[in-house]
Amino acid sequence: MSLNPADDRFAALLRSKLGDGVLRPVEERYLEEPRGRFSGRVGLLALPRNTDEVAELVKLSAQAQVPIVPYGGGTGLVGGQVMSAGPAPLVISLERMTAIRSVFPTENVLVAEAGAVLQDVQTAAEAVDRLFPLSLAAQGSCRIGGNLSTNAGGVNVLRYGNARDLCLGLEAVLPSGEIWHGLSRLRKDNTGYDLRNLLIGAEGTLGIITAASLKLFPRPAGVGTAVFQVASPEAAIDLLALARDKVGEGVSTFELIHRQGLDFLTEVLPDVRQPFASPPEWSVLIELGLADGQSPFAALEELFVRAEELGQVQDGVIAQSEAQRADLWAVRERIPEANRLIGSVSSHDISIPISRIPDFICEGRELIAGLGPFRINCFGHLGDGNLHYNVFPPKGQHRSEFDDQRGAIKQTVHDLVYAFDGSVSAEHGVGRLKTNDLERYGDPAKLGAMRAIKLALDPQGIMNPGAVLKG
């Protein structure tokens, strides 16, 4: 079905129904995405103040067959928030819908509007001595609606799960303009199909999330952080198993770091204080969160001693103050910044069965070497099998010199991921960047079901056209 642009005539219709306070001038930030791979186009920009205004915008768009692009914090890395082809869309940003509607500490539930910044949700939980564990590098600007729409991951997935696992209920506007009032605080509700899990991860293609009931958790009484040098990815996996055997679910974070990332920090962010005088080939960042009466520092010391006896670790640094802990985290958190400053030829957000990660890394290195003298920064959330596998130009050369090889690199990596029973999208989503990959590697039955769901809920195809599923 053909769609119509969000033009002046449509703008006049919106103003007649909603007044002058919703439409805003289009700013450059709504046309861009962080990696610069896509340039969007915007016919009109709407900043609704409440769910009823979102519903009216969607209803009018459906009647006029105008495409809609939902917009969160603009931090997505797969082009889901920008539409570069087709009729100029109506962009609906929920940045004015930021309220923490209610908090239920005894239930461990917080209800937030979709425009709430992730860090503000974390702060609201902390104010009642609770933890909202979703933690991302972009948490100061990403918004909870976007986190849910992309099923965001982050550094605490090992212990607490993805965004999907942290949500009890949703309020959302469906493509017809109808409001689904699903803000349940229940943990058991078996009344039919789970629309919540259908909308989470749909990247705005099945509706617009306007609010969410989020799970909170007790705050750990003690937190301990360390970086251990390991001989190899195999040793890191053995160390993870040992850590979980010793402290169980107390392991909150287990991040794999390769020397290439540390070298990038030295090259472009020399102010970052690194834990070792000589950067190791492989290291892991471990964080424990333990209950009252347990010492995370002692647990990390015991873990190191036992791992050293087993030959899993060679050296280590255990934070002895909050400042030292911040320094260790800064190393991990600023690696993506260093990556951006260096400029990757091709970046990949992948997941691999944990036991197969060492073989994947070894085979990947050989395959990429066959394509050219590229540098590989392989790092990420080893505890849940999610690697950021990024390929960079040789030192002294710019990524633009290798634009003609980006496609070959991407396919080489993704073919290998598929061969290892992995996923080419672990936590960033599909967006517009990976629609061809979904077609290439996706299960035919799943793709058929996805298209049927899309057609049933959005028969006119107005919701974020071109994202996730190819048109």
Short mmCIF file of N, CA and C in Angstrom, two decimals, residues 51-118:
data_model
loop_
_atom_site.label_atom_id
_atom_site.label_comp_id
_atom_site.label_asym_id
_atom_site.label_seq_id
_atom_site.Cartn_x
_atom_site.Cartn_y
_atom_site.Cartn_z
N THR A 51 -0.25 10.32 26.46
CA THR A 51 -0.62 9.17 25.64
C THR A 51 -1.79 9.47 24.72
N ASP A 52 -2.74 10.26 25.18
CA ASP A 52 -3.88 10.60 24.32
C ASP A 52 -3.42 11.34 23.07
N GLU A 53 -2.43 12.22 23.22
CA GLU A 53 -1.92 12.94 22.04
C GLU A 53 -1.17 11.99 21.11
N VAL A 54 -0.44 11.03 21.67
CA VAL A 54 0.20 10.02 20.82
C VAL A 54 -0.86 9.25 20.04
N ALA A 55 -1.92 8.85 20.72
CA ALA A 55 -2.98 8.09 20.07
C ALA A 55 -3.63 8.89 18.95
N GLU A 56 -3.86 10.17 19.17
CA GLU A 56 -4.48 11.00 18.14
C GLU A 56 -3.54 11.15 16.94
N LEU A 57 -2.26 11.32 17.19
CA LEU A 57 -1.28 11.42 16.10
C LEU A 57 -1.26 10.14 15.26
N VAL A 58 -1.28 9.00 15.93
CA VAL A 58 -1.24 7.73 15.20
C VAL A 58 -2.55 7.51 14.45
N LYS A 59 -3.66 7.82 15.08
CA LYS A 59 -4.96 7.65 14.43
C LYS A 59 -5.06 8.49 13.16
N LEU A 60 -4.64 9.74 13.24
CA LEU A 60 -4.70 10.62 12.07
C LEU A 60 -3.72 10.16 10.98
N SER A 61 -2.58 9.66 11.40
CA SER A 61 -1.61 9.14 10.43
C SER A 61 -2.16 7.92 9.71
N ALA A 62 -2.85 7.06 10.45
CA ALA A 62 -3.45 5.88 9.83
C ALA A 62 -4.51 6.27 8.82
N GLN A 63 -5.31 7.25 9.17
CA GLN A 63 -6.36 7.70 8.26
C GLN A 63 -5.78 8.32 7.00
N ALA A 64 -4.67 9.04 7.15
CA ALA A 64 -4.05 9.73 6.00
C ALA A 64 -2.97 8.89 5.33
N GLN A 65 -2.71 7.69 5.86
CA GLN A 65 -1.67 6.80 5.33
C GLN A 65 -0.31 7.48 5.29
N VAL A 66 0.04 8.09 6.41
CA VAL A 66 1.33 8.77 6.57
C VAL A 66 2.25 7.91 7.42
N PRO A 67 3.47 7.66 6.99
CA PRO A 67 4.39 6.84 7.78
C PRO A 67 4.83 7.54 9.07
N ILE A 68 5.09 6.73 10.10
CA ILE A 68 5.52 7.23 11.41
C ILE A 68 6.86 6.61 11.77
N VAL A 69 7.77 7.44 12.26
CA VAL A 69 9.01 6.94 12.84
C VAL A 69 9.03 7.32 14.31
N PRO A 70 8.89 6.35 15.23
CA PRO A 70 9.02 6.65 16.65
C PRO A 70 10.47 6.99 16.99
N TYR A 71 10.66 7.95 17.88
CA TYR A 71 12.01 8.43 18.20
C TYR A 71 12.21 8.44 19.70
N GLY A 72 13.27 7.79 20.17
CA GLY A 72 13.59 7.77 21.59
C GLY A 72 14.67 8.76 21.92
N GLY A 73 15.85 8.25 22.30
CA GLY A 73 16.97 9.13 22.60
C GLY A 73 17.90 9.33 21.43
N GLY A 74 17.63 8.65 20.31
CA GLY A 74 18.47 8.80 19.13
C GLY A 74 19.81 8.09 19.22
N THR A 75 19.96 7.18 20.20
CA THR A 75 21.25 6.52 20.41
C THR A 75 21.38 5.18 19.71
N GLY A 76 20.34 4.74 19.02
CA GLY A 76 20.38 3.44 18.35
C GLY A 76 21.47 3.36 17.30
N LEU A 77 22.04 2.16 17.11
CA LEU A 77 23.19 1.99 16.25
C LEU A 77 22.90 1.22 14.97
N VAL A 78 21.61 0.97 14.67
CA VAL A 78 21.28 0.21 13.46
C VAL A 78 20.31 0.96 12.54
N GLY A 79 20.17 2.27 12.73
CA GLY A 79 19.35 3.07 11.83
C GLY A 79 17.86 2.95 12.02
N GLY A 80 17.41 2.41 13.15
CA GLY A 80 15.97 2.26 13.36
C GLY A 80 15.24 3.57 13.58
N GLN A 81 15.96 4.64 13.95
CA GLN A 81 15.33 5.91 14.29
C GLN A 81 15.37 6.93 13.15
N VAL A 82 15.92 6.53 12.00
CA VAL A 82 15.97 7.44 10.85
C VAL A 82 15.45 6.71 9.61
N MET A 83 14.66 7.40 8.82
CA MET A 83 14.08 6.82 7.61
C MET A 83 14.59 7.63 6.42
N SER A 84 15.39 6.99 5.59
CA SER A 84 16.07 7.71 4.52
C SER A 84 15.40 7.54 3.16
N ALA A 85 14.44 6.63 3.05
CA ALA A 85 13.77 6.39 1.77
C ALA A 85 12.27 6.41 1.96
N GLY A 86 11.55 6.73 0.91
CA GLY A 86 10.09 6.75 0.98
C GLY A 86 9.55 8.12 1.31
N PRO A 87 8.24 8.25 1.43
CA PRO A 87 7.63 9.55 1.74
C PRO A 87 8.11 10.08 3.08
N ALA A 88 8.35 11.38 3.16
CA ALA A 88 8.84 11.99 4.39
C ALA A 88 7.88 11.69 5.53
N PRO A 89 8.37 11.10 6.63
CA PRO A 89 7.48 10.62 7.69
C PRO A 89 7.15 11.68 8.73
N LEU A 90 6.19 11.33 9.56
CA LEU A 90 5.95 12.03 10.81
C LEU A 90 6.83 11.36 11.87
N VAL A 91 7.74 12.11 12.46
CA VAL A 91 8.56 11.60 13.55
C VAL A 91 7.87 11.95 14.86
N ILE A 92 7.63 10.94 15.68
CA ILE A 92 7.00 11.15 16.99
C ILE A 92 8.04 10.88 18.07
N SER A 93 8.46 11.94 18.74
CA SER A 93 9.41 11.83 19.82
C SER A 93 8.67 11.95 21.15
N LEU A 94 8.98 11.05 22.09
CA LEU A 94 8.32 11.07 23.39
C LEU A 94 9.17 11.78 24.44
N GLU A 95 10.04 12.68 24.02
CA GLU A 95 10.96 13.32 24.96
C GLU A 95 10.29 14.26 25.95
N ARG A 96 9.02 14.58 25.74
CA ARG A 96 8.29 15.38 26.72
C ARG A 96 7.52 14.50 27.71
N MET A 97 7.46 13.23 27.44
CA MET A 97 6.75 12.30 28.32
C MET A 97 7.77 11.57 29.20
N THR A 98 8.20 12.24 30.26
CA THR A 98 9.33 11.77 31.05
C THR A 98 8.97 11.41 32.49
N ALA A 99 7.70 11.39 32.82
CA ALA A 99 7.30 11.24 34.23
C ALA A 99 7.58 9.84 34.77
N ILE A 100 8.02 9.80 36.03
CA ILE A 100 7.96 8.57 36.81
C ILE A 100 6.58 8.58 37.44
N ARG A 101 5.67 7.80 36.91
CA ARG A 101 4.27 7.90 37.33
C ARG A 101 4.05 7.39 38.75
N SER A 102 4.73 6.32 39.11
CA SER A 102 4.54 5.77 40.45
C SER A 102 5.65 4.78 40.76
N VAL A 103 5.89 4.59 42.06
CA VAL A 103 6.89 3.64 42.53
C VAL A 103 6.27 2.82 43.65
N PHE A 104 6.45 1.52 43.59
CA PHE A 104 5.91 0.60 44.59
C PHE A 104 7.07 -0.20 45.18
N PRO A 105 7.76 0.36 46.18
CA PRO A 105 8.97 -0.31 46.68
C PRO A 105 8.73 -1.71 47.21
N THR A 106 7.59 -1.92 47.91
CA THR A 106 7.35 -3.26 48.47
C THR A 106 7.05 -4.28 47.38
N GLU A 107 6.59 -3.81 46.22
CA GLU A 107 6.35 -4.71 45.09
C GLU A 107 7.56 -4.81 44.17
N ASN A 108 8.54 -3.94 44.39
CA ASN A 108 9.68 -3.84 43.48
C ASN A 108 9.22 -3.52 42.05
N VAL A 109 8.43 -2.46 41.93
CA VAL A 109 7.90 -2.03 40.65
C VAL A 109 7.99 -0.50 40.55
N LEU A 110 8.35 -0.04 39.38
CA LEU A 110 8.36 1.39 39.06
C LEU A 110 7.66 1.57 37.72
N VAL A 111 6.77 2.56 37.63
CA VAL A 111 6.05 2.85 36.39
C VAL A 111 6.58 4.15 35.82
N ALA A 112 7.12 4.09 34.61
CA ALA A 112 7.73 5.27 33.98
C ALA A 112 7.16 5.47 32.59
N GLU A 113 7.07 6.74 32.19
CA GLU A 113 6.70 7.05 30.81
C GLU A 113 7.87 6.75 29.89
N ALA A 114 7.56 6.52 28.64
CA ALA A 114 8.57 6.02 27.70
C ALA A 114 9.67 7.02 27.42
N GLY A 115 9.41 8.30 27.62
CA GLY A 115 10.43 9.30 27.37
C GLY A 115 11.39 9.51 28.52
N ALA A 116 11.20 8.82 29.62
CA ALA A 116 12.11 8.95 30.76
C ALA A 116 13.50 8.47 30.38
N VAL A 117 14.51 9.26 30.71
CA VAL A 117 15.89 8.88 30.44
C VAL A 117 16.27 7.73 31.37
N LEU A 118 17.00 6.76 30.85
CA LEU A 118 17.35 5.57 31.64
C LEU A 118 18.00 5.94 32.96
#
